[in-house]
């Protein structure tokens, strides 16, 4: 395989020098034929243009081989037509010096070797023509001087044919050897051959019979520009020019006085045809390359987007798996620790140890929650659920939750609510109560964490306009240096590296808080000095809430009895914990190990509610829920609540799509479980009227 690749590369590397050598010989033979057939009527000299192009684009080793090969072939061809040896040797040496020197000078002047737009075409033609004109005058002068004549005798015709050859052929060679001009054009060989034959026939007929019809040649030239690009134009125009010169001479004869005028008109026409066709072709080629580049970049962007989506999905799957694997055992740890803590016969030392277990479990649960919230922030899936809520009640609720921690550290925790202008701290507003409480709890927890003396004051200011709120959490803790305050709301960022060792935490809480507040349309900030505490503030605006109208009549009283709950979970500890929590809440509990048992129990039992785990062997919770919903009769409407460690939005959405009514996340908090069960029983049309909902 590697040998074949090396041979292929070597062949491609030698193909260009061989093609240029053949082009040099063809141009030399054509120009010498015209010179001999017309008795040196000045036409066009193309060989030097091919040599200059070769020296510009070939590497040093290839250029040296080309120079040796073309020098030998030049001598052979000149000798075959009967030129004197001394003249041939001088011309060959001088032409080689001129072409190599011109190419070196053009490269030194940074003349582009790739003609890909009208500007580079113009630059190549103008600069190369000027340099060639100077070189041709010098070479011709040396040839004349070697014969004993005056230096500047007859230099016009010699220079004109060389300059015309370079102006026409040099850009053609540069375009034909540029692989970029092949992109975007796919002309079939039959079409290319037909167009070339049409040009040969049209050019021959026009310049032999009626040169006034030469404008007809613009049609195939422009067709070539549209269909084949600059490469096709290069072939068409040079072919037409090569045919036109002999055709004109055939019509006028070889008398220089008669032939020179029509010949110059033919050359001038082809210069115009050349310029118009190439400008059009280069413009179209540039547009085609830009379009191809755009398509490639769009494809790359789609591929990058697909990779990003795959990476995001992989991250979500990883977080979901890790969350489930951590939350499932954590559910048992926290649940049983809470149950054991209710035992009045527990010794003080064991109660202290149990409290340490609970703290460690809750800390781990907070870390997992922070990571999942951060994943939602990264994925842009933070959705708000607006409900009527009193700002002051919400704040007092958050303070009540954090108050035991402040009391345990011997710190005061004060709440101050004030109204300004048209503000009202008790007016119900449309707020995401859960998310705003999460932010307040995070700020309060941070304030208590970094405060060892004094305490924390929480202020709520409503106004001066309705719905405008400002929360402030002021502590007497260690404070924050000004140079690190800007980093506080960045992910995985804390004041310094020792913070996480001394106080713990992931460094995600404030980043998540900022994302939540921004999602609510508010702003969050900090004011602090090192050693003088910190003041964190939140400002946001909310719309007044529309409260539901109270019902007209009193609710019908129904006799109460214990609600029958089916608890489905494959984990024995989770079943035992759930049964204990529900029994303490006054429910009658039946357990099942998997989805098949749950389906049989629902059909044979008389249950008010099903608590369904999602991940179970055999028939999982989603399949069991769909099977229950497909049952005939009213049993299909039984309330089903997911009891799972899956807490990502797409996972909860799958639960609801399967037919589940609500979701309780593991690790289970007793209050949340009881509240969800009560809510599901109250809203269920299937629930029996005598079922107790408390």
mmCIF file of C-alpha atoms in Angstrom, residues 289-461:
data_model
loop_
_atom_site.group_PDB
_atom_site.id
_atom_site.type_symbol
_atom_site.label_atom_id
_atom_site.label_comp_id
_atom_site.label_asym_id
_atom_site.label_seq_id
_atom_site.Cartn_x
_atom_site.Cartn_y
_atom_site.Cartn_z
ATOM 1 C CA UNK A 289 -15.163 28.810 -4.978
ATOM 2 C CA UNK A 290 -16.917 30.997 -2.409
ATOM 3 C CA UNK A 291 -20.080 28.971 -2.853
ATOM 4 C CA UNK A 292 -18.135 25.712 -2.482
ATOM 5 C CA UNK A 293 -16.373 27.147 0.583
ATOM 6 C CA UNK A 294 -19.722 28.167 2.023
ATOM 7 C CA UNK A 295 -21.090 24.672 1.448
ATOM 8 C CA UNK A 296 -18.022 23.112 3.077
ATOM 9 C CA UNK A 297 -18.283 25.425 6.065
ATOM 10 C CA UNK A 298 -21.984 24.748 6.365
ATOM 11 C CA UNK A 299 -21.251 21.029 6.301
ATOM 12 C CA UNK A 300 -18.506 21.533 8.888
ATOM 13 C CA UNK A 301 -20.864 23.607 11.012
ATOM 14 C CA UNK A 302 -23.545 20.907 10.787
ATOM 15 C CA UNK A 303 -20.986 18.263 11.704
ATOM 16 C CA UNK A 304 -19.740 20.387 14.612
ATOM 17 C CA UNK A 305 -23.323 20.956 15.733
ATOM 18 C CA UNK A 306 -23.996 17.235 15.558
ATOM 19 C CA UNK A 307 -20.851 16.529 17.577
ATOM 20 C CA UNK A 308 -21.822 19.183 20.111
ATOM 21 C CA UNK A 309 -25.320 17.734 20.392
ATOM 22 C CA UNK A 310 -23.865 14.256 20.786
ATOM 23 C CA UNK A 311 -21.456 15.534 23.445
ATOM 24 C CA UNK A 312 -24.294 17.347 25.210
ATOM 25 C CA UNK A 313 -26.428 14.217 25.082
ATOM 26 C CA UNK A 314 -23.516 12.139 26.389
ATOM 27 C CA UNK A 315 -23.035 14.628 29.228
ATOM 28 C CA UNK A 316 -26.746 14.547 30.029
ATOM 29 C CA UNK A 317 -26.739 10.740 30.001
ATOM 30 C CA UNK A 318 -23.669 10.700 32.225
ATOM 31 C CA UNK A 319 -25.224 13.154 34.694
ATOM 32 C CA UNK A 320 -28.481 11.215 34.685
ATOM 33 C CA UNK A 321 -26.675 7.932 35.411
ATOM 34 C CA UNK A 322 -24.469 9.425 38.122
ATOM 35 C CA UNK A 323 -27.438 11.218 39.666
ATOM 36 C CA UNK A 324 -29.475 8.025 39.767
ATOM 37 C CA UNK A 325 -26.635 5.952 41.190
ATOM 38 C CA UNK A 326 -25.901 8.514 43.931
ATOM 39 C CA UNK A 327 -29.471 9.475 44.806
ATOM 40 C CA UNK A 328 -30.742 5.896 45.154
ATOM 41 C CA UNK A 329 -28.507 4.892 48.115
ATOM 42 C CA UNK A 330 -28.640 8.459 49.452
ATOM 43 C CA UNK A 331 -32.406 8.124 49.646
ATOM 44 C CA UNK A 332 -32.044 5.221 52.052
ATOM 45 C CA UNK A 333 -29.335 6.951 54.111
ATOM 46 C CA UNK A 334 -31.282 10.146 54.681
ATOM 47 C CA UNK A 335 -34.655 8.456 55.010
ATOM 48 C CA UNK A 336 -33.660 5.919 57.624
ATOM 49 C CA UNK A 337 -31.555 8.524 59.460
ATOM 50 C CA UNK A 338 -34.688 10.667 59.721
ATOM 51 C CA UNK A 339 -36.774 7.756 60.936
ATOM 52 C CA UNK A 340 -34.225 6.699 63.543
ATOM 53 C CA UNK A 341 -33.893 10.311 64.727
ATOM 54 C CA UNK A 342 -37.586 10.221 65.716
ATOM 55 C CA UNK A 343 -36.884 7.486 68.265
ATOM 56 C CA UNK A 344 -37.252 9.096 71.752
ATOM 57 C CA UNK A 345 -35.058 6.406 73.345
ATOM 58 C CA UNK A 346 -32.023 7.372 71.245
ATOM 59 C CA UNK A 347 -28.988 8.258 73.395
ATOM 60 C CA UNK A 348 -27.533 11.790 73.070
ATOM 61 C CA UNK A 349 -24.265 10.472 71.638
ATOM 62 C CA UNK A 350 -26.009 8.337 69.021
ATOM 63 C CA UNK A 351 -28.308 11.247 68.212
ATOM 64 C CA UNK A 352 -25.228 13.421 67.639
ATOM 65 C CA UNK A 353 -23.698 10.782 65.397
ATOM 66 C CA UNK A 354 -26.959 10.398 63.504
ATOM 67 C CA UNK A 355 -27.091 14.153 63.044
ATOM 68 C CA UNK A 356 -23.580 14.013 61.497
ATOM 69 C CA UNK A 357 -24.782 11.312 59.094
ATOM 70 C CA UNK A 358 -27.740 13.486 58.115
ATOM 71 C CA UNK A 359 -25.562 16.537 57.568
ATOM 72 C CA UNK A 360 -23.136 14.602 55.388
ATOM 73 C CA UNK A 361 -26.013 13.144 53.367
ATOM 74 C CA UNK A 362 -27.666 16.514 52.902
ATOM 75 C CA UNK A 363 -24.330 18.022 51.859
ATOM 76 C CA UNK A 364 -23.904 15.305 49.253
ATOM 77 C CA UNK A 365 -27.474 15.874 48.052
ATOM 78 C CA UNK A 366 -26.755 19.593 47.676
ATOM 79 C CA UNK A 367 -23.633 18.870 45.602
ATOM 80 C CA UNK A 368 -25.582 16.560 43.293
ATOM 81 C CA UNK A 369 -28.340 19.163 43.024
ATOM 82 C CA UNK A 370 -25.838 21.888 42.159
ATOM 83 C CA UNK A 371 -24.299 19.761 39.431
ATOM 84 C CA UNK A 372 -27.692 19.003 37.898
ATOM 85 C CA UNK A 373 -28.775 22.634 38.079
ATOM 86 C CA UNK A 374 -25.513 23.639 36.437
ATOM 87 C CA UNK A 375 -26.130 21.108 33.655
ATOM 88 C CA UNK A 376 -29.528 22.727 33.078
ATOM 89 C CA UNK A 377 -27.894 26.159 32.946
ATOM 90 C CA UNK A 378 -25.306 24.929 30.421
ATOM 91 C CA UNK A 379 -28.011 23.373 28.244
ATOM 92 C CA UNK A 380 -30.275 26.455 28.461
ATOM 93 C CA UNK A 381 -33.119 24.406 29.941
ATOM 94 C CA UNK A 382 -33.955 26.583 32.940
ATOM 95 C CA UNK A 383 -37.715 26.943 32.708
ATOM 96 C CA UNK A 384 -39.730 29.127 35.074
ATOM 97 C CA UNK A 385 -43.076 28.181 36.602
ATOM 98 C CA UNK A 386 -44.887 31.375 37.623
ATOM 99 C CA UNK A 387 -47.411 31.117 40.442
ATOM 100 C CA UNK A 388 -48.968 33.698 42.800
ATOM 101 C CA UNK A 389 -46.603 34.235 45.732
ATOM 102 C CA UNK A 390 -46.187 36.847 48.457
ATOM 103 C CA UNK A 391 -42.584 38.152 48.519
ATOM 104 C CA UNK A 392 -42.590 38.600 52.287
ATOM 105 C CA UNK A 393 -44.050 35.120 52.901
ATOM 106 C CA UNK A 394 -41.508 33.601 50.527
ATOM 107 C CA UNK A 395 -38.664 35.355 52.342
ATOM 108 C CA UNK A 396 -39.929 34.296 55.770
ATOM 109 C CA UNK A 397 -40.209 30.725 54.489
ATOM 110 C CA UNK A 398 -36.552 30.752 53.357
ATOM 111 C CA UNK A 399 -35.431 32.290 56.658
ATOM 112 C CA UNK A 400 -37.390 29.689 58.629
ATOM 113 C CA UNK A 401 -35.649 26.885 56.735
ATOM 114 C CA UNK A 402 -32.175 28.283 57.434
ATOM 115 C CA UNK A 403 -32.896 29.456 61.007
ATOM 116 C CA UNK A 404 -31.870 26.196 62.762
ATOM 117 C CA UNK A 405 -28.426 26.418 61.182
ATOM 118 C CA UNK A 406 -28.013 30.020 62.410
ATOM 119 C CA UNK A 407 -29.125 29.020 65.898
ATOM 120 C CA UNK A 408 -26.688 26.111 65.935
ATOM 121 C CA UNK A 409 -23.797 28.547 65.239
ATOM 122 C CA UNK A 410 -25.056 31.093 67.778
ATOM 123 C CA UNK A 411 -25.716 33.765 65.095
ATOM 124 C CA UNK A 412 -28.657 36.132 64.851
ATOM 125 C CA UNK A 413 -30.876 35.986 61.749
ATOM 126 C CA UNK A 414 -33.029 39.072 61.238
ATOM 127 C CA UNK A 415 -35.670 39.840 58.626
ATOM 128 C CA UNK A 416 -36.645 43.392 57.644
ATOM 129 C CA UNK A 417 -39.451 44.107 55.158
ATOM 130 C CA UNK A 418 -40.153 47.664 53.972
ATOM 131 C CA UNK A 419 -42.297 49.237 51.257
ATOM 132 C CA UNK A 420 -41.526 52.357 49.246
ATOM 133 C CA UNK A 421 -43.937 54.358 47.103
ATOM 134 C CA UNK A 422 -46.529 52.045 45.568
ATOM 135 C CA UNK A 423 -44.728 48.871 46.635
ATOM 136 C CA UNK A 424 -46.328 46.218 48.863
ATOM 137 C CA UNK A 425 -44.295 43.407 50.416
ATOM 138 C CA UNK A 426 -47.427 41.257 50.882
ATOM 139 C CA UNK A 427 -48.952 41.746 47.405
ATOM 140 C CA UNK A 428 -49.082 38.417 45.503
ATOM 141 C CA UNK A 429 -46.848 38.540 42.442
ATOM 142 C CA UNK A 430 -46.223 36.144 39.543
ATOM 143 C CA UNK A 431 -42.992 34.513 40.706
ATOM 144 C CA UNK A 432 -41.243 31.189 40.370
ATOM 145 C CA UNK A 433 -41.465 30.539 44.085
ATOM 146 C CA UNK A 434 -39.234 27.448 44.013
ATOM 147 C CA UNK A 435 -36.396 29.051 42.045
ATOM 148 C CA UNK A 436 -36.450 32.341 43.957
ATOM 149 C CA UNK A 437 -36.433 30.467 47.263
ATOM 150 C CA UNK A 438 -33.480 28.428 45.954
ATOM 151 C CA UNK A 439 -31.515 31.636 45.273
ATOM 152 C CA UNK A 440 -32.365 33.130 48.669
ATOM 153 C CA UNK A 441 -31.448 29.913 50.465
ATOM 154 C CA UNK A 442 -28.134 29.818 48.612
ATOM 155 C CA UNK A 443 -27.301 33.406 49.626
ATOM 156 C CA UNK A 444 -28.393 32.766 53.214
ATOM 157 C CA UNK A 445 -26.410 29.526 53.427
ATOM 158 C CA UNK A 446 -23.291 31.264 52.077
ATOM 159 C CA UNK A 447 -23.715 34.137 54.530
ATOM 160 C CA UNK A 448 -23.965 31.742 57.489
ATOM 161 C CA UNK A 449 -21.130 29.591 56.178
ATOM 162 C CA UNK A 450 -18.650 32.486 56.134
ATOM 163 C CA UNK A 451 -19.857 34.161 59.337
ATOM 164 C CA UNK A 452 -18.546 33.055 62.734
ATOM 165 C CA UNK A 453 -19.606 36.040 64.875
ATOM 166 C CA UNK A 454 -22.560 38.415 64.689
ATOM 167 C CA UNK A 455 -25.181 37.294 62.254
ATOM 168 C CA UNK A 456 -27.115 37.853 59.047
ATOM 169 C CA UNK A 457 -29.754 40.452 58.202
ATOM 170 C CA UNK A 458 -32.152 39.931 55.289
ATOM 171 C CA UNK A 459 -33.959 42.946 53.874
ATOM 172 C CA UNK A 460 -36.857 43.018 51.434
ATOM 173 C CA UNK A 461 -37.733 46.344 49.843
#
